[in-house]
Amino acid sequence: MKYYLLPAIRLTLVCLLLFSVMYTALVWCVAQITPDKGEAAVWMVHGKKMYRNIGQKFSDDKYFWSRPSAVNYNAAAAGASNKGPNNPDYLLSVQQNVDSFQIHHPGVPASAIPADLVTASGSGLDPDIAVQSAMIQVNRIAQIRHIPKSIIESLVRQHTDKPLLGIFGPESVNVLALNIALDSLTNH
Amino acid sequence: MQMSTEMYGIIAMFMITVLLAIPLGRYMGKLFSGNSTWLDPIFNPIDQLIYRISGVDPNIEMSWKQHLKVLLSINFIWFVLAMLVLTNMAHLPLNPDHNPSMSADLAFNTAVSFISNTNLQHYSGETGMSYLGQLVLMLFQFISAGCGMAICIVVFKAMKEGTTNTPLGNYYYYFVRSCTRVLLPIAFIMAVLFLLNGMPMTFKGKDTITTLQGDTVQVSRGPVAAFVAIKQLGTNGGGFFGPNSAHPFENPNYFTNMIETIAIALLPIALIFTMGYMLKRKKLAWLIVGVMTVGFILLLAPTLVMETAGNPAIAKMGIEQNLGNMEGKELRLGAAASAYWGIVTTVTSNGSVNAMHDSFMPLAGMCTMLGMMVNAFYGGIGVGFLNFYIFMILAVFISGLMVGRTPELMGKKIEAKEMKIAMIIALIHPFLILSGTAISAYLYAHHPAEYAGWLSNPGFHGFSEMLYEFTSASANNGSEFAGLGANTPWWNIADGIVMLLSRYLPIIGPVAIAGLLAQKKYIPESAGTLKTDTVTFGLMVMAVIVIVAALSFFPSLALGPVAEYFSFH
């Protein structure tokens, strides 16, 4: 047994050194010369630090809303609802999302509401919504902020992330980017 | 428009995976045959140093039993190391968020899970793991993958035709080469690409920020980029954060999603081409890849259709479903890429997720389970081929009986002893899954006071959650229907035992068969030989897989996802 265990211990320790320590150190060093310095992509907004890819909760009527979240956008305990597609409680909560959306958007029929605005994301931190989901909120924002609809619509188009190379994957709108742009529009 | 770009995305991911796997397979073939490669000047000194410190001689020939003894002893040491670290993390350095140590049963589950290349997680990285713990788990993500690759090479060696008492080489040699010359360089390249796309790589603890709306929020961070690279590449799948690659820090955009998805199936496919190179049987390699791909597409197609069509129960409320079934999915990735990942990750025993499988449509969830039940369409690194090898032995035997010839594989006669081992290995997977699920269902039904809190979904879907958990553990996959509250002593211990048995027995069995065959007399090919690189034989293997999987699992699937599907109508 000793014939096998002793080399096993020594091999494990040298692997620990190579993969847990040296590989990590190497990647960390490379991180220091990348644009984000290993601190994830960050925006500074009026001196406040925000993570580009971590979605924020937007429930205020003057902002574009983000998607429902099972963890209320708590980025220290991310998670999903994990509800089955035909779970009665789940369907009730989706119906509530539809109802509360309609209260804040009078006149919008349920058939015009995109699915992402009434379902929770996988991480609970989804930074994006669909283009359609931004457009449907334009009316409300135009009224509250007293800005012409056309300007807000063009703002949404400006902040639409096209598919990768124009051909791979979905289009999306980063809600935080859009709302920062919206705020700076009002400030001018 | 939206859906068509999503479809182009997944077609591109599949094509790139295969196109990269072909040259990579050839490179690995050279590597394990001992031929020189262009990375030798960098890695020869590193490897020599590892051999010297470990006190092993990489040139000693080993028998198949010695290979297994080395494998089992290093895995035992890994288990001890994992237990020590996981139960003492709270007092060890690199714990800026002051996360606690694990309870004994959770540590047992996690230790087994990571040394067995499963990465089933009954904890959330944000709250349940220190950075030191993460880095030690990352070690296992490298070496458990290397361990699987090395043992697969032993089987390739044993399959070599034209010899009696075929030499099998040295396990340390294969293991070290797998880790340093395959996993390390590719993981490093991936990590750099991730860093350029805004993935964090920091040792600072939680950050506190104020949102645009004025709320105060804490943001978990960590050395994510290094971890995610090997997690995806090594068919590991254990996430840094709870939601795995759905988390924006683990998968910031569609580009990183493509890299991560490609990495899942890259090595399992490349290894088949390695076999073709080492045995000089390219046609057989293409046949095996072909059979696996047919199986993969048969599972992928219905999943894609179901997930992109959306949820009919929500459509009934009047909500349009043109984005697909978006519950548990991320918008930047979309329904199609999430469905694609769901199948790739379950057929390969990777088990990382970029969308929540618990919220998949019933039949899509069933396809992910079927991927794990077969566990040989590409499969985990090394072990995927070993599972396929068992199905090949069964197919050779059955075809032999049908045409009245002695069953032979690659010039070696398959006899009673090999067949017994093959049957035990083929049956142990359904046995572990079905008996585990049955006991859980019994506990749930008869002791609701203690156990009913497990399930977050009622009815058929709840049953699916338990079935999925054992399927995932037994397939060494590690994904979950995460609504199952699995951090309880029952699930921790039962899953742990299942993972142990289903990791090591399906390694021991095929290696024993291959080792026994390697010692036998070589029978040159004649007119009476059953040819293994023909389409007919491919169909036979497929038939064996379908019969074994369908007959074993259909009743339990009928109680779970199939019943749930009909409950919609």
GROMACS .gro file of N, CA and C in nm, chain A residues 4-5 7-12 14-16 19-20 23-24 26-28 31 36 38-40 48-51 53-54 56-60 67 75-76 78 80-87 90-91 95 98 110-111 113 115-116 119-123 125-130 132 164 167-170 172 179, chain B residues 2 5-6 8 12 53-54 56 66 69 73-74 77-78 126 135 138-139 142 179 188 195 198 200-202 204 207 209-213 218 220-221 226 243 246-249 252 254 258 311 314 317-320 322-323 326-332 356 358-360 456-458 461 482-483 564 567-568:
model
  441
    4TYR      N    1   0.199   0.277  -0.321
    4TYR     CA    2   0.110   0.363  -0.399
    4TYR      C    3   0.075   0.494  -0.327
    5LEU      N    4   0.061   0.488  -0.192
    5LEU     CA    5   0.010   0.606  -0.122
    5LEU      C    6   0.112   0.720  -0.112
    7PRO      N    7   0.369   0.814  -0.318
    7PRO     CA    8   0.371   0.897  -0.439
    7PRO      C    9   0.240   0.973  -0.459
    8ALA      N   10   0.126   0.912  -0.419
    8ALA     CA   11  -0.003   0.979  -0.436
    8ALA      C   12  -0.006   1.109  -0.356
    9ILE      N   13   0.045   1.104  -0.232
    9ILE     CA   14   0.046   1.225  -0.149
    9ILE      C   15   0.136   1.330  -0.213
   10ARG      N   16   0.254   1.288  -0.254
   10ARG     CA   17   0.347   1.385  -0.312
   10ARG      C   18   0.295   1.441  -0.443
   11LEU      N   19   0.235   1.358  -0.524
   11LEU     CA   20   0.180   1.404  -0.652
   11LEU      C   21   0.066   1.504  -0.628
   12THR      N   22  -0.019   1.475  -0.528
   12THR     CA   23  -0.130   1.566  -0.498
   12THR      C   24  -0.077   1.702  -0.455
   14VAL      N   25   0.212   1.844  -0.526
   14VAL     CA   26   0.274   1.919  -0.637
   14VAL      C   27   0.165   1.970  -0.732
   15CYS      N   28   0.057   1.894  -0.748
   15CYS     CA   29  -0.056   1.942  -0.829
   15CYS      C   30  -0.122   2.063  -0.764
   16LEU      N   31  -0.134   2.058  -0.631
   16LEU     CA   32  -0.192   2.171  -0.557
   16LEU      C   33  -0.114   2.297  -0.586
   19PHE      N   34  -0.170   2.384  -0.986
   19PHE     CA   35  -0.301   2.424  -1.037
   19PHE      C   36  -0.374   2.523  -0.947
   20SER      N   37  -0.362   2.505  -0.815
   20SER     CA   38  -0.434   2.600  -0.729
   20SER      C   39  -0.353   2.728  -0.710
   23TYR      N   40  -0.126   2.841  -1.140
   23TYR     CA   41  -0.223   2.875  -1.246
   23TYR      C   42  -0.306   2.996  -1.205
   24THR      N   43  -0.355   2.996  -1.079
   24THR     CA   44  -0.434   3.109  -1.031
   24THR      C   45  -0.354   3.238  -1.034
   26LEU      N   46  -0.100   3.310  -1.219
   26LEU     CA   47  -0.076   3.350  -1.357
   26LEU      C   48  -0.198   3.424  -1.414
   27VAL      N   49  -0.317   3.366  -1.393
   27VAL     CA   50  -0.439   3.430  -1.445
   27VAL      C   51  -0.460   3.565  -1.375
   28TRP      N   52  -0.431   3.569  -1.245
   28TRP     CA   53  -0.448   3.695  -1.171
   28TRP      C   54  -0.353   3.802  -1.227
   31ALA      N   55  -0.481   3.932  -1.541
   31ALA     CA   56  -0.597   4.018  -1.514
   31ALA      C   57  -0.554   4.162  -1.489
   36ASP      N   58  -1.024   4.578  -1.737
   36ASP     CA   59  -1.100   4.584  -1.612
   36ASP      C   60  -1.017   4.549  -1.489
   38GLY      N   61  -0.937   4.277  -1.365
   38GLY     CA   62  -0.992   4.166  -1.287
   38GLY      C   63  -1.100   4.207  -1.190
   39GLU      N   64  -1.150   4.331  -1.202
   39GLU     CA   65  -1.251   4.379  -1.107
   39GLU      C   66  -1.389   4.379  -1.172
   40ALA      N   67  -1.406   4.311  -1.285
   40ALA     CA   68  -1.531   4.309  -1.360
   40ALA      C   69  -1.560   4.447  -1.419
   48LYS      N   70  -2.056   5.719  -0.829
   48LYS     CA   71  -2.102   5.592  -0.773
   48LYS      C   72  -2.061   5.478  -0.866
   49LYS      N   73  -2.012   5.370  -0.804
   49LYS     CA   74  -1.961   5.257  -0.882
   49LYS      C   75  -2.075   5.160  -0.913
   50MET      N   76  -2.085   5.118  -1.038
   50MET     CA   77  -2.189   5.022  -1.076
   50MET      C   78  -2.130   4.915  -1.166
   51TYR      N   79  -2.177   4.793  -1.147
   51TYR     CA   80  -2.128   4.683  -1.230
   51TYR      C   81  -2.214   4.672  -1.356
   53ASN      N   82  -2.252   4.437  -1.571
   53ASN     CA   83  -2.321   4.311  -1.599
   53ASN      C   84  -2.413   4.264  -1.487
   54ILE      N   85  -2.409   4.331  -1.373
   54ILE     CA   86  -2.497   4.290  -1.264
   54ILE      C   87  -2.625   4.373  -1.271
   56GLN      N   88  -2.972   4.558  -1.192
   56GLN     CA   89  -3.022   4.626  -1.073
   56GLN      C   90  -3.174   4.626  -1.075
   57LYS      N   91  -3.228   4.640  -0.955
   57LYS     CA   92  -3.373   4.645  -0.947
   57LYS      C   93  -3.421   4.784  -0.989
   58PHE      N   94  -3.512   4.789  -1.084
   58PHE     CA   95  -3.575   4.916  -1.122
   58PHE      C   96  -3.726   4.899  -1.112
   59SER      N   97  -3.786   4.965  -1.012
   59SER     CA   98  -3.930   4.952  -0.995
   59SER      C   99  -3.996   5.089  -1.003
   60ASP      N  100  -3.911   5.193  -1.000
   60ASP     CA  101  -3.960   5.332  -1.006
   60ASP      C  102  -4.020   5.358  -1.143
   67ARG      N  103  -3.620   4.287  -1.532
   67ARG     CA  104  -3.705   4.168  -1.522
   67ARG      C  105  -3.737   4.134  -1.376
   75ALA      N  106  -2.723   4.063  -0.514
   75ALA     CA  107  -2.606   4.009  -0.583
   75ALA      C  108  -2.510   3.938  -0.489
   76ALA      N  109  -2.551   3.919  -0.363
   76ALA     CA  110  -2.469   3.839  -0.272
   76ALA      C  111  -2.533   3.702  -0.250
   78ALA      N  112  -2.736   3.519  -0.538
   78ALA     CA  113  -2.810   3.511  -0.664
   78ALA      C  114  -2.887   3.380  -0.674
   80ALA      N  115  -3.257   3.158  -0.879
   80ALA     CA  116  -3.375   3.154  -0.964
   80ALA      C  117  -3.495   3.103  -0.884
   81SER      N  118  -3.612   3.108  -0.947
   81SER     CA  119  -3.731   3.059  -0.878
   81SER      C  120  -3.732   2.908  -0.873
   82ASN      N  121  -3.676   2.844  -0.977
   82ASN     CA  122  -3.679   2.698  -0.989
   82ASN      C  123  -3.820   2.642  -0.983
   83LYS      N  124  -3.916   2.716  -1.036
   83LYS     CA  125  -4.053   2.666  -1.039
   83LYS      C  126  -4.076   2.589  -1.169
   84GLY      N  127  -4.149   2.480  -1.159
   84GLY     CA  128  -4.186   2.404  -1.277
   84GLY      C  129  -4.284   2.482  -1.362
   85PRO      N  130  -4.289   2.454  -1.492
   85PRO     CA  131  -4.369   2.536  -1.584
   85PRO      C  132  -4.520   2.529  -1.561
   86ASN      N  133  -4.567   2.428  -1.490
   86ASN     CA  134  -4.711   2.415  -1.470
   86ASN      C  135  -4.748   2.419  -1.323
   87ASN      N  136  -4.656   2.470  -1.239
   87ASN     CA  137  -4.682   2.481  -1.096
   87ASN      C  138  -4.787   2.589  -1.071
   90TYR      N  139  -4.668   2.909  -0.917
   90TYR     CA  140  -4.584   2.982  -1.011
   90TYR      C  141  -4.670   3.060  -1.110
   91LEU      N  142  -4.771   2.991  -1.166
   91LEU     CA  143  -4.855   3.058  -1.266
   91LEU      C  144  -4.929   3.175  -1.203
   95GLN      N  145  -4.914   3.566  -1.319
   95GLN     CA  146  -5.035   3.645  -1.340
   95GLN      C  147  -5.027   3.777  -1.261
   98VAL      N  148  -4.816   4.013  -1.447
   98VAL     CA  149  -4.891   4.070  -1.559
   98VAL      C  150  -4.983   4.181  -1.509
  110ALA      N  151  -5.248   4.236  -2.248
  110ALA     CA  152  -5.155   4.132  -2.207
  110ALA      C  153  -5.078   4.077  -2.327
  111SER      N  154  -5.143   4.071  -2.441
  111SER     CA  155  -5.078   4.012  -2.558
  111SER      C  156  -4.959   4.094  -2.606
  113ILE      N  157  -4.735   4.225  -2.392
  113ILE     CA  158  -4.627   4.219  -2.292
  113ILE      C  159  -4.533   4.104  -2.326
  115ALA      N  160  -4.256   3.809  -2.280
  115ALA     CA  161  -4.247   3.710  -2.172
  115ALA      C  162  -4.139   3.744  -2.071
  116ASP      N  163  -4.031   3.810  -2.113
  116ASP     CA  164  -3.922   3.833  -2.017
  116ASP      C  165  -3.963   3.929  -1.905
  119THR      N  166  -4.140   3.695  -1.627
  119THR     CA  167  -4.075   3.573  -1.577
  119THR      C  168  -3.942   3.610  -1.513
  120ALA      N  169  -3.901   3.531  -1.412
  120ALA     CA  170  -3.775   3.558  -1.342
  120ALA      C  171  -3.660   3.491  -1.415
  121SER      N  172  -3.542   3.557  -1.410
  121SER     CA  173  -3.425   3.506  -1.483
  121SER      C  174  -3.356   3.394  -1.404
  122GLY      N  175  -3.254   3.335  -1.465
  122GLY     CA  176  -3.181   3.225  -1.403
  122GLY      C  177  -3.094   3.271  -1.286
  123SER      N  178  -3.032   3.387  -1.299
  123SER     CA  179  -2.943   3.435  -1.194
  123SER      C  180  -3.017   3.525  -1.096
  125LEU      N  181  -3.025   3.820  -1.157
  125LEU     CA  182  -2.946   3.943  -1.175
  125LEU      C  183  -2.938   3.980  -1.322
  126ASP      N  184  -3.035   3.934  -1.402
  126ASP     CA  185  -3.028   3.957  -1.546
  126ASP      C  186  -3.019   4.107  -1.575
  127PRO      N  187  -2.909   4.151  -1.639
  127PRO     CA  188  -2.895   4.295  -1.665
  127PRO      C  189  -2.977   4.344  -1.784
  128ASP      N  190  -3.034   4.250  -1.862
  128ASP     CA  191  -3.095   4.289  -1.989
  128ASP      C  192  -3.246   4.268  -1.993
  129ILE      N  193  -3.309   4.338  -2.087
  129ILE     CA  194  -3.446   4.307  -2.128
  129ILE      C  195  -3.448   4.305  -2.281
  130ALA      N  196  -3.556   4.251  -2.337
  130ALA     CA  197  -3.568   4.248  -2.482
  130ALA      C  198  -3.599   4.389  -2.534
  132GLN      N  199  -3.824   4.480  -2.745
  132GLN     CA  200  -3.969   4.492  -2.736
  132GLN      C  201  -4.013   4.534  -2.594
  164LEU      N  202  -2.405   3.904  -3.159
  164LEU     CA  203  -2.261   3.895  -3.177
  164LEU      C  204  -2.227   3.889  -3.326
  167ILE      N  205  -2.478   3.826  -3.628
  167ILE     CA  206  -2.549   3.705  -3.669
  167ILE      C  207  -2.571   3.602  -3.558
  168PHE      N  208  -2.500   3.612  -3.446
  168PHE     CA  209  -2.512   3.507  -3.345
  168PHE      C  210  -2.582   3.558  -3.219
  169GLY      N  211  -2.690   3.492  -3.182
  169GLY     CA  212  -2.754   3.521  -3.054
  169GLY      C  213  -2.857   3.630  -3.059
  170PRO      N  214  -2.925   3.654  -2.946
  170PRO     CA  215  -3.037   3.749  -2.943
  170PRO      C  216  -2.992   3.895  -2.932
  172SER      N  217  -3.046   4.249  -2.725
  172SER     CA  218  -3.090   4.281  -2.590
  172SER      C  219  -3.059   4.426  -2.558
  179ASN      N  220  -3.101   5.337  -1.850
  179ASN     CA  221  -3.149   5.429  -1.747
  179ASN      C  222  -3.048   5.538  -1.715
  190GLN      N  223  -3.516   3.742  -3.441
  190GLN     CA  224  -3.451   3.708  -3.316
  190GLN      C  225  -3.415   3.560  -3.313
  193THR      N  226  -3.120   3.439  -3.555
  193THR     CA  227  -2.982   3.462  -3.509
  193THR      C  228  -2.949   3.369  -3.394
  194GLU      N  229  -3.051   3.336  -3.313
  194GLU     CA  230  -3.024   3.241  -3.205
  194GLU      C  231  -2.989   3.104  -3.261
  196TYR      N  232  -2.851   3.045  -3.566
  196TYR     CA  233  -2.716   3.051  -3.623
  196TYR      C  234  -2.612   3.033  -3.512
  200ALA      N  235  -2.326   2.747  -3.516
  200ALA     CA  236  -2.184   2.784  -3.511
  200ALA      C  237  -2.113   2.714  -3.396
  241ILE      N  238   0.958   1.529  -0.793
  241ILE     CA  239   0.904   1.560  -0.660
  241ILE      C  240   0.814   1.446  -0.611
  242SER      N  241   0.734   1.390  -0.703
  242SER     CA  242   0.643   1.284  -0.662
  242SER      C  243   0.714   1.152  -0.637
  244VAL      N  244   0.812   0.931  -0.873
  244VAL     CA  245   0.762   0.823  -0.958
  244VAL      C  246   0.846   0.815  -1.085
  254GLN      N  247  -0.241  -0.251  -1.189
  254GLN     CA  248  -0.158  -0.145  -1.131
  254GLN      C  249  -0.210  -0.007  -1.167
  257LYS      N  250  -0.484   0.061  -0.934
  257LYS     CA  251  -0.438   0.086  -0.796
  257LYS      C  252  -0.385   0.228  -0.783
  261SER      N  253  -0.557   0.507  -0.544
  261SER     CA  254  -0.485   0.568  -0.431
  261SER      C  255  -0.476   0.719  -0.444
  262ILE      N  256  -0.454   0.772  -0.564
  262ILE     CA  257  -0.450   0.919  -0.569
  262ILE      C  258  -0.588   0.977  -0.539
  265ILE      N  259  -0.638   1.001  -0.167
  265ILE     CA  260  -0.568   1.116  -0.107
  265ILE      C  261  -0.645   1.245  -0.135
  266TRP      N  262  -0.700   1.258  -0.256
  266TRP     CA  263  -0.778   1.378  -0.288
  266TRP      C  264  -0.897   1.390  -0.195
  314GLU      N  265  -2.147   3.169  -0.310
  314GLU     CA  266  -2.141   3.301  -0.249
  314GLU      C  267  -2.136   3.293  -0.097
  323LEU      N  268  -1.043   2.742  -0.458
  323LEU     CA  269  -0.919   2.709  -0.530
  323LEU      C  270  -0.885   2.562  -0.515
  326MET      N  271  -1.100   2.382  -0.742
  326MET     CA  272  -1.049   2.401  -0.878
  326MET      C  273  -0.937   2.301  -0.908
  327LEU      N  274  -0.857   2.269  -0.805
  327LEU     CA  275  -0.755   2.166  -0.822
  327LEU      C  276  -0.820   2.036  -0.868
  330PHE      N  277  -0.920   2.017  -1.227
  330PHE     CA  278  -0.812   1.978  -1.317
  330PHE      C  279  -0.785   1.828  -1.308
  367CYS      N  280  -0.293   1.662  -1.758
  367CYS     CA  281  -0.313   1.785  -1.681
  367CYS      C  282  -0.230   1.901  -1.735
  376PHE      N  283  -0.600   2.811  -1.961
  376PHE     CA  284  -0.538   2.943  -1.949
  376PHE      C  285  -0.586   3.035  -2.061
  383LEU      N  286  -1.133   3.717  -1.911
  383LEU     CA  287  -1.092   3.843  -1.848
  383LEU      C  288  -1.119   3.961  -1.940
  386GLY      N  289  -1.478   4.095  -1.918
  386GLY     CA  290  -1.535   4.150  -1.795
  386GLY      C  291  -1.569   4.048  -1.689
  388PRO      N  292  -1.473   3.872  -1.342
  388PRO     CA  293  -1.384   3.912  -1.233
  388PRO      C  294  -1.275   3.809  -1.204
  389MET      N  295  -1.163   3.857  -1.151
  389MET     CA  296  -1.053   3.770  -1.105
  389MET      C  297  -0.987   3.847  -0.992
  390THR      N  298  -1.048   3.841  -0.875
  390THR     CA  299  -1.001   3.923  -0.764
  390THR      C  300  -1.013   3.844  -0.634
  392LYS      N  301  -1.064   4.014  -0.350
  392LYS     CA  302  -1.138   4.101  -0.258
  392LYS      C  303  -1.274   4.039  -0.227
  395ASP      N  304  -1.847   4.343  -0.246
  395ASP     CA  305  -1.845   4.487  -0.265
  395ASP      C  306  -1.983   4.540  -0.227
  397ILE      N  307  -2.251   4.841  -0.315
  397ILE     CA  308  -2.275   4.951  -0.409
  397ILE      C  309  -2.414   5.010  -0.384
  398THR      N  310  -2.432   5.132  -0.437
  398THR     CA  311  -2.564   5.194  -0.434
  398THR      C  312  -2.617   5.192  -0.576
  399THR      N  313  -2.737   5.144  -0.595
  399THR     CA  314  -2.791   5.134  -0.730
  399THR      C  315  -2.838   5.271  -0.778
  400LEU      N  316  -2.870   5.279  -0.905
  400LEU     CA  317  -2.917   5.404  -0.964
  400LEU      C  318  -3.043   5.452  -0.893
  401GLN      N  319  -3.124   5.353  -0.851
  401GLN     CA  320  -3.249   5.387  -0.783
  401GLN      C  321  -3.227   5.423  -0.637
  406GLN      N  322  -2.517   4.436  -0.196
  406GLN     CA  323  -2.385   4.374  -0.187
  406GLN      C  324  -2.363   4.287  -0.310
  408SER      N  325  -2.121   3.983  -0.461
  408SER     CA  326  -2.017   3.882  -0.439
  408SER      C  327  -1.921   3.879  -0.557
  409ARG      N  328  -1.793   3.861  -0.527
  409ARG     CA  329  -1.692   3.853  -0.632
  409ARG      C  330  -1.600   3.736  -0.606
  414ALA      N  331  -1.042   3.219  -1.362
  414ALA     CA  332  -0.958   3.098  -1.361
  414ALA      C  333  -1.044   2.975  -1.337
  431PRO      N  334  -2.597   3.028  -0.914
  431PRO     CA  335  -2.668   3.004  -1.042
  431PRO      C  336  -2.575   2.958  -1.155
  434ALA      N  337  -2.539   3.095  -1.540
  434ALA     CA  338  -2.644   3.193  -1.564
  434ALA      C  339  -2.604   3.326  -1.500
  435HIS      N  340  -2.513   3.319  -1.400
  435HIS     CA  341  -2.470   3.440  -1.328
  435HIS      C  342  -2.389   3.529  -1.423
  436PRO      N  343  -2.421   3.660  -1.426
  436PRO     CA  344  -2.351   3.748  -1.521
  436PRO      C  345  -2.200   3.754  -1.499
  437PHE      N  346  -2.152   3.723  -1.380
  437PHE     CA  347  -2.007   3.722  -1.359
  437PHE      C  348  -1.944   3.592  -1.412
  440PRO      N  349  -2.059   3.657  -1.887
  440PRO     CA  350  -2.103   3.796  -1.906
  440PRO      C  351  -2.177   3.823  -2.037
  442TYR      N  352  -2.276   3.689  -2.483
  442TYR     CA  353  -2.297   3.576  -2.575
  442TYR      C  354  -2.165   3.516  -2.622
  446MET      N  355  -2.053   3.131  -2.589
  446MET     CA  356  -2.010   3.042  -2.697
  446MET      C  357  -1.883   2.967  -2.657
  499ASN      N  358  -4.400   2.859  -2.296
  499ASN     CA  359  -4.483   2.788  -2.200
  499ASN      C  360  -4.632   2.807  -2.233
  502ILE      N  361  -4.848   2.994  -1.983
  502ILE     CA  362  -4.835   3.141  -1.980
  502ILE      C  363  -4.897   3.202  -2.106
  505MET      N  364  -5.245   3.308  -2.063
  505MET     CA  365  -5.274   3.437  -2.001
  505MET      C  366  -5.270   3.549  -2.105
  506GLY      N  367  -5.235   3.514  -2.227
  506GLY     CA  368  -5.229   3.613  -2.333
  506GLY      C  369  -5.090   3.663  -2.361
  507ILE      N  370  -4.989   3.617  -2.282
  507ILE     CA  371  -4.852   3.666  -2.299
  507ILE      C  372  -4.790   3.597  -2.421
  508GLU      N  373  -4.733   3.680  -2.508
  508GLU     CA  374  -4.670   3.628  -2.627
  508GLU      C  375  -4.546   3.546  -2.591
  510ASN      N  376  -4.282   3.463  -2.809
  510ASN     CA  377  -4.182   3.461  -2.917
  510ASN      C  378  -4.038   3.457  -2.867
  511LEU      N  379  -4.016   3.490  -2.737
  511LEU     CA  380  -3.880   3.479  -2.683
  511LEU      C  381  -3.852   3.337  -2.636
  514MET      N  382  -3.895   3.175  -2.091
  514MET     CA  383  -3.790   3.258  -2.032
  514MET      C  384  -3.774   3.241  -1.882
  515GLU      N  385  -3.858   3.164  -1.816
  515GLU     CA  386  -3.839   3.145  -1.672
  515GLU      C  387  -3.706   3.074  -1.649
  516GLY      N  388  -3.622   3.131  -1.562
  516GLY     CA  389  -3.493   3.069  -1.533
  516GLY      C  390  -3.389   3.086  -1.641
  517LYS      N  391  -3.418   3.174  -1.739
  517LYS     CA  392  -3.320   3.196  -1.847
  517LYS      C  393  -3.275   3.341  -1.849
  518GLU      N  394  -3.158   3.362  -1.908
  518GLU     CA  395  -3.100   3.495  -1.917
  518GLU      C  396  -3.125   3.552  -2.057
  519LEU      N  397  -3.157   3.680  -2.062
  519LEU     CA  398  -3.194   3.736  -2.190
  519LEU      C  399  -3.078   3.746  -2.289
  520ARG      N  400  -2.956   3.774  -2.237
  520ARG     CA  401  -2.842   3.789  -2.329
  520ARG      C  402  -2.805   3.657  -2.396
  544MET      N  403  -3.203   2.747  -1.576
  544MET     CA  404  -3.245   2.653  -1.472
  544MET      C  405  -3.324   2.538  -1.533
  546ASP      N  406  -3.482   2.313  -1.387
  546ASP     CA  407  -3.608   2.289  -1.314
  546ASP      C  408  -3.724   2.360  -1.381
  547SER      N  409  -3.695   2.471  -1.451
  547SER     CA  410  -3.802   2.547  -1.516
  547SER      C  411  -3.812   2.516  -1.665
  548PHE      N  412  -3.739   2.416  -1.713
  548PHE     CA  413  -3.755   2.373  -1.852
  548PHE      C  414  -3.895   2.314  -1.870
  644SER      N  415  -3.983   2.189  -0.409
  644SER     CA  416  -4.041   2.322  -0.424
  644SER      C  417  -4.153   2.318  -0.527
  645ASN      N  418  -4.177   2.202  -0.585
  645ASN     CA  419  -4.285   2.190  -0.683
  645ASN      C  420  -4.370   2.067  -0.649
  646PRO      N  421  -4.501   2.079  -0.662
  646PRO     CA  422  -4.587   1.966  -0.629
  646PRO      C  423  -4.598   1.867  -0.745
  649HIS      N  424  -4.393   1.706  -1.122
  649HIS     CA  425  -4.267   1.778  -1.132
  649HIS      C  426  -4.179   1.753  -1.009
  670ALA      N  427  -3.289   2.243  -0.938
  670ALA     CA  428  -3.238   2.305  -0.816
  670ALA      C  429  -3.347   2.344  -0.717
  671GLY      N  430  -3.472   2.321  -0.753
  671GLY     CA  431  -3.579   2.346  -0.656
  671GLY      C  432  -3.575   2.245  -0.542
  752GLU      N  433  -4.632   1.499  -1.651
  752GLU     CA  434  -4.642   1.645  -1.639
  752GLU      C  435  -4.679   1.707  -1.774
  755SER      N  436  -5.037   1.680  -1.830
  755SER     CA  437  -5.118   1.762  -1.739
  755SER      C  438  -5.142   1.902  -1.794
  756PHE      N  439  -5.066   1.942  -1.898
  756PHE     CA  440  -5.090   2.073  -1.961
  756PHE      C  441  -5.218   2.072  -2.043
   0.00000   0.00000   0.00000
